[in-house]
Amino acid sequence: MNKSLRFRLTLLYSGFFAALFVISAALLYGALSHSLYQRLDESVATEADTAAGLFADEYEEVGHNAGAAAREIVNDMKLRGDLVAVLEDEQLLAIKPSMPVSELKSPARRTAERGVTLGGTAYRVVVAASLEPVRQQTALLRRDIAIGLPLALLLAGAGAWLVATRALRPLHAVAEQARRITEHNLNTRLQADGVAAELEVVISSFNDLLCRLDNSFDAMRRFVADASHELRTPVSVIRGEADVALSRERGG
């Protein structure tokens, strides 16, 4: 496992931004997809209202001939390839473009239906629009997300690496200061100018440690000096006595 703090920070930032981008892309796709389907439903509903009103008007104009009125309105409706049909119960009076009645209930279409009662007879005016344009637009959106998301994650990763590098730069500077401190300059202290508050706490603690070490070394040096001074005279006497004793002739 990589123990680099920079790598871990980069991974953390990248993971956060990846989750943020994925959630944002999902919300964007859901909102736009819902908007497209809602707009199509509203358009179909408006067209159904218009067709129902025209059918009633034409019915009166052609002398209460439902078939003729139905054929007239399906010919007059200038739609974007949508299906328009008029039915009496389940009997088809007119449909345009010419397709089976089953196409009105196809899962590939959005349908709006309006009931009209004329001359005591109930009629149904149905408008059905293809879902293909919406599916094409959502497919383009998915393609754009599939292309843009990896690029966004790549940029986020690069940005996270730069941010982590910049954030750790003061730490490297402090480490360099610490490397220059030896037993000969324990009175040196780390500089905390311009560093983050969190790192300033670490520097302060390290300086306190240096202070204690410096005091310990001072105490040790004083002890060694005192011990040397106290032992110097007895050692000199012992050495002198030893020299005298060694200089004497030994009896046989």
Coordinates of C-alpha atoms in Angstrom, one line a residue:
M1 CA 0.0 0.0 0.0
N2 CA 1.3 3.4 -0.9
K3 CA 2.1 5.3 2.4
S4 CA 2.7 8.7 0.7
L5 CA 0.6 11.4 2.3
R6 CA 0.5 13.2 -1.0
F7 CA -0.9 10.1 -2.7
R8 CA -3.5 9.6 0.0
L9 CA -4.6 13.2 -0.1
T10 CA -4.8 13.1 -3.9
L11 CA -6.8 9.9 -3.7
L12 CA -9.1 11.4 -1.1
Y13 CA -9.7 14.6 -3.2
S14 CA -10.2 12.6 -6.4
G15 CA -12.7 10.3 -4.7
F16 CA -14.6 13.2 -3.4
F17 CA -14.8 15.0 -6.7
A18 CA -15.5 11.7 -8.5
A19 CA -18.5 11.2 -6.3
L20 CA -19.6 14.8 -6.7
F21 CA -19.3 14.6 -10.5
V22 CA -21.1 11.3 -10.8
I23 CA -24.0 12.5 -8.5
S24 CA -24.2 15.8 -10.5
A25 CA -24.2 14.0 -13.8
A26 CA -26.9 11.6 -12.6
L27 CA -29.0 14.5 -11.3
L28 CA -28.5 16.5 -14.6
Y29 CA -29.4 13.5 -16.7
G30 CA -32.4 12.7 -14.6
A31 CA -33.6 16.4 -14.7
L32 CA -33.1 16.8 -18.4
S33 CA -34.6 13.4 -19.2
H34 CA -37.7 14.2 -17.1
S35 CA -38.0 17.6 -18.7
L36 CA -37.9 16.1 -22.2
Y37 CA -40.5 13.6 -21.5
Q38 CA -42.7 16.1 -19.7
R39 CA -42.4 18.5 -22.6
L40 CA -43.4 15.7 -25.0
D41 CA -46.4 14.8 -22.8
E42 CA -47.5 18.5 -22.7
S43 CA -47.2 18.8 -26.5
V44 CA -49.2 15.6 -27.1
A45 CA -51.9 16.8 -24.6
T46 CA -52.1 20.1 -26.3
E47 CA -52.4 18.5 -29.7
A48 CA -55.1 16.2 -28.4
D49 CA -57.1 19.1 -27.1
T50 CA -56.8 20.9 -30.4
A51 CA -57.8 17.8 -32.4
A52 CA -60.9 17.2 -30.1
G53 CA -62.0 20.8 -30.6
L54 CA -61.5 20.6 -34.4
F55 CA -63.5 17.4 -34.5
A56 CA -66.4 18.9 -32.8
D57 CA -66.4 21.9 -35.1
E58 CA -66.0 19.8 -38.2
Y59 CA -68.8 17.5 -37.0
E60 CA -71.2 20.5 -37.0
E61 CA -69.9 21.8 -40.4
V62 CA -70.3 18.5 -42.3
G63 CA -73.8 17.8 -41.1
H64 CA -73.1 15.5 -38.2
N65 CA -71.2 13.1 -40.3
A66 CA -68.6 11.7 -37.8
G67 CA -66.6 9.8 -40.4
A68 CA -66.2 12.8 -42.7
A69 CA -65.3 15.0 -39.7
A70 CA -62.7 12.5 -38.5
R71 CA -61.1 12.4 -41.9
E72 CA -61.1 16.1 -42.1
I73 CA -59.3 16.7 -38.8
V74 CA -56.6 14.0 -39.3
N75 CA -55.9 15.6 -42.6
D76 CA -55.8 19.2 -41.2
M77 CA -53.6 18.4 -38.2
K78 CA -50.1 19.4 -39.2
L79 CA -48.1 17.4 -36.7
R80 CA -44.5 16.2 -36.5
G81 CA -45.2 12.7 -37.7
D82 CA -47.5 12.1 -34.8
L83 CA -50.5 9.7 -35.1
V84 CA -53.9 11.2 -35.0
A85 CA -56.9 8.9 -34.8
V86 CA -60.7 9.2 -34.1
L87 CA -62.5 6.2 -32.8
E88 CA -66.2 5.4 -32.1
D89 CA -66.0 2.9 -29.3
E90 CA -63.3 0.5 -30.7
Q91 CA -64.2 1.2 -34.4
L92 CA -61.6 3.4 -36.2
L93 CA -63.1 6.2 -38.1
A94 CA -59.9 7.8 -39.4
I95 CA -56.2 7.7 -38.7
K96 CA -53.2 9.5 -40.2
P97 CA -50.6 8.4 -41.1
S98 CA -52.0 5.1 -42.1
M99 CA -51.0 2.6 -39.4
P100 CA -52.6 -0.2 -37.4
V101 CA -54.7 0.9 -34.4
S102 CA -52.3 -1.0 -32.2
E103 CA -49.6 1.6 -32.8
L104 CA -51.7 4.0 -30.7
K105 CA -50.8 2.0 -27.6
S106 CA -47.2 1.2 -28.6
P107 CA -44.6 1.5 -25.7
A108 CA -42.5 3.5 -28.2
R109 CA -45.1 6.3 -28.2
R110 CA -46.6 8.8 -25.7
T111 CA -50.4 9.0 -26.0
A112 CA -53.0 11.6 -25.1
E113 CA -56.7 10.8 -25.4
R114 CA -59.8 13.1 -25.3
G115 CA -63.4 12.0 -25.2
V116 CA -66.0 13.9 -27.2
T117 CA -69.7 13.3 -27.1
L118 CA -71.6 14.4 -30.2
G119 CA -75.2 13.6 -31.1
G120 CA -75.4 11.3 -28.1
T121 CA -72.5 9.2 -29.4
A122 CA -69.1 9.0 -27.6
Y123 CA -66.0 9.4 -29.7
R124 CA -62.3 9.2 -28.8
V125 CA -59.7 11.5 -30.3
V126 CA -56.2 10.0 -29.8
V127 CA -52.8 11.6 -30.5
A128 CA -49.7 9.5 -30.2
A129 CA -46.1 10.9 -30.5
S130 CA -43.0 8.8 -31.0
L131 CA -40.4 8.6 -28.2
E132 CA -37.6 8.3 -30.7
P133 CA -36.6 12.1 -30.7
V134 CA -36.4 12.1 -26.9
R135 CA -34.4 8.8 -26.9
Q136 CA -32.0 10.3 -29.4
Q137 CA -31.5 13.4 -27.2
T138 CA -31.0 11.4 -24.0
A139 CA -28.5 9.1 -25.9
L140 CA -26.5 12.2 -26.9
L141 CA -26.6 13.4 -23.4
R142 CA -25.3 10.0 -22.1
R143 CA -22.5 10.1 -24.7
D144 CA -21.5 13.6 -23.6
I145 CA -21.5 12.5 -20.0
A146 CA -19.5 9.4 -20.8
I147 CA -16.9 11.6 -22.6
G148 CA -16.9 14.5 -20.2
L149 CA -16.9 12.6 -16.9
P150 CA -13.5 10.9 -17.4
L151 CA -11.9 14.2 -18.5
A152 CA -13.4 16.0 -15.5
L153 CA -12.0 13.2 -13.2
L154 CA -8.6 13.5 -14.8
L155 CA -8.5 17.2 -14.3
A156 CA -9.8 16.8 -10.7
G157 CA -7.0 14.3 -10.1
A158 CA -4.3 16.6 -11.5
G159 CA -5.8 19.5 -9.5
A160 CA -5.8 17.3 -6.3
W161 CA -2.2 16.4 -6.8
L162 CA -1.2 20.1 -7.2
V163 CA -3.2 21.1 -4.1
A164 CA -1.7 18.2 -2.1
T165 CA 1.8 19.2 -3.2
R166 CA 1.2 22.8 -2.3
A167 CA -0.3 21.9 1.1
L168 CA 2.7 19.7 2.0
R169 CA 5.3 22.2 0.9
P170 CA 5.6 23.8 4.4
L171 CA 6.0 20.4 5.9
H172 CA 9.0 19.7 3.7
A173 CA 10.5 23.0 4.6
V174 CA 10.1 22.2 8.3
A175 CA 11.6 18.8 7.8
E176 CA 14.6 20.4 6.1
Q177 CA 15.0 22.7 9.1
A178 CA 14.8 19.7 11.5
R179 CA 17.5 17.8 9.5
R180 CA 20.0 20.6 10.1
I181 CA 19.7 20.4 13.9
T182 CA 22.4 18.2 15.6
E183 CA 23.7 17.9 19.1
H184 CA 25.9 20.9 18.4
N185 CA 23.1 23.3 17.7
L186 CA 20.2 22.1 19.9
N187 CA 19.5 25.7 20.8
T188 CA 18.1 26.2 17.2
R189 CA 14.4 26.3 16.9
L190 CA 12.1 25.5 14.0
Q191 CA 10.5 28.6 12.3
A192 CA 6.7 28.6 12.1
D193 CA 6.2 31.7 10.0
G194 CA 3.4 31.5 7.5
V195 CA 2.4 27.9 8.2
A196 CA -1.0 26.5 8.9
A197 CA -2.3 26.4 12.4
E198 CA -2.3 22.6 12.5
L199 CA 1.4 22.5 11.5
E200 CA 2.2 25.3 13.9
V201 CA 1.0 23.0 16.8
V202 CA 3.4 20.3 15.6
I203 CA 6.3 22.8 15.3
S204 CA 5.6 24.1 18.8
S205 CA 5.7 20.6 20.2
F206 CA 8.9 19.8 18.4
N207 CA 10.5 23.0 19.7
D208 CA 9.5 22.1 23.2
L209 CA 11.2 18.7 22.6
L210 CA 14.3 20.4 21.4
C211 CA 14.3 22.6 24.5
R212 CA 14.1 19.6 26.8
L213 CA 16.8 17.8 24.9
D214 CA 19.0 20.9 25.0
N215 CA 18.4 21.1 28.8
S216 CA 19.2 17.4 29.2
F217 CA 22.5 17.8 27.2
D218 CA 23.4 20.9 29.3
A219 CA 22.8 18.9 32.4
M220 CA 24.9 16.0 31.1
R221 CA 27.7 18.3 30.1
R222 CA 27.7 20.0 33.5
F223 CA 27.7 16.6 35.2
V224 CA 30.7 15.3 33.1
A225 CA 32.6 18.6 33.8
D226 CA 31.9 18.4 37.6
A227 CA 32.7 14.7 37.7
S228 CA 36.0 15.3 35.8
H229 CA 36.9 18.1 38.2
E230 CA 36.1 16.1 41.3
L231 CA 38.0 13.0 40.0
R232 CA 41.0 14.9 38.6
T233 CA 42.8 15.3 42.1
P234 CA 42.2 11.7 43.3
V235 CA 43.3 10.3 40.0
S236 CA 46.4 12.5 40.0
V237 CA 47.3 11.3 43.6
I238 CA 46.7 7.7 42.7
R239 CA 48.8 8.1 39.6
G240 CA 51.6 9.7 41.5
E241 CA 51.6 7.0 44.2
A242 CA 51.6 4.4 41.4
D243 CA 54.6 6.1 39.7
V244 CA 56.5 6.2 43.0
A245 CA 55.7 2.6 43.7
L246 CA 56.8 1.5 40.3
S247 CA 60.0 3.5 40.5
R248 CA 61.2 1.8 43.7
E249 CA 63.4 -1.3 43.5
R250 CA 61.8 -4.4 44.5
G251 CA 63.6 -6.7 46.9
G252 CA 64.6 -10.1 45.9

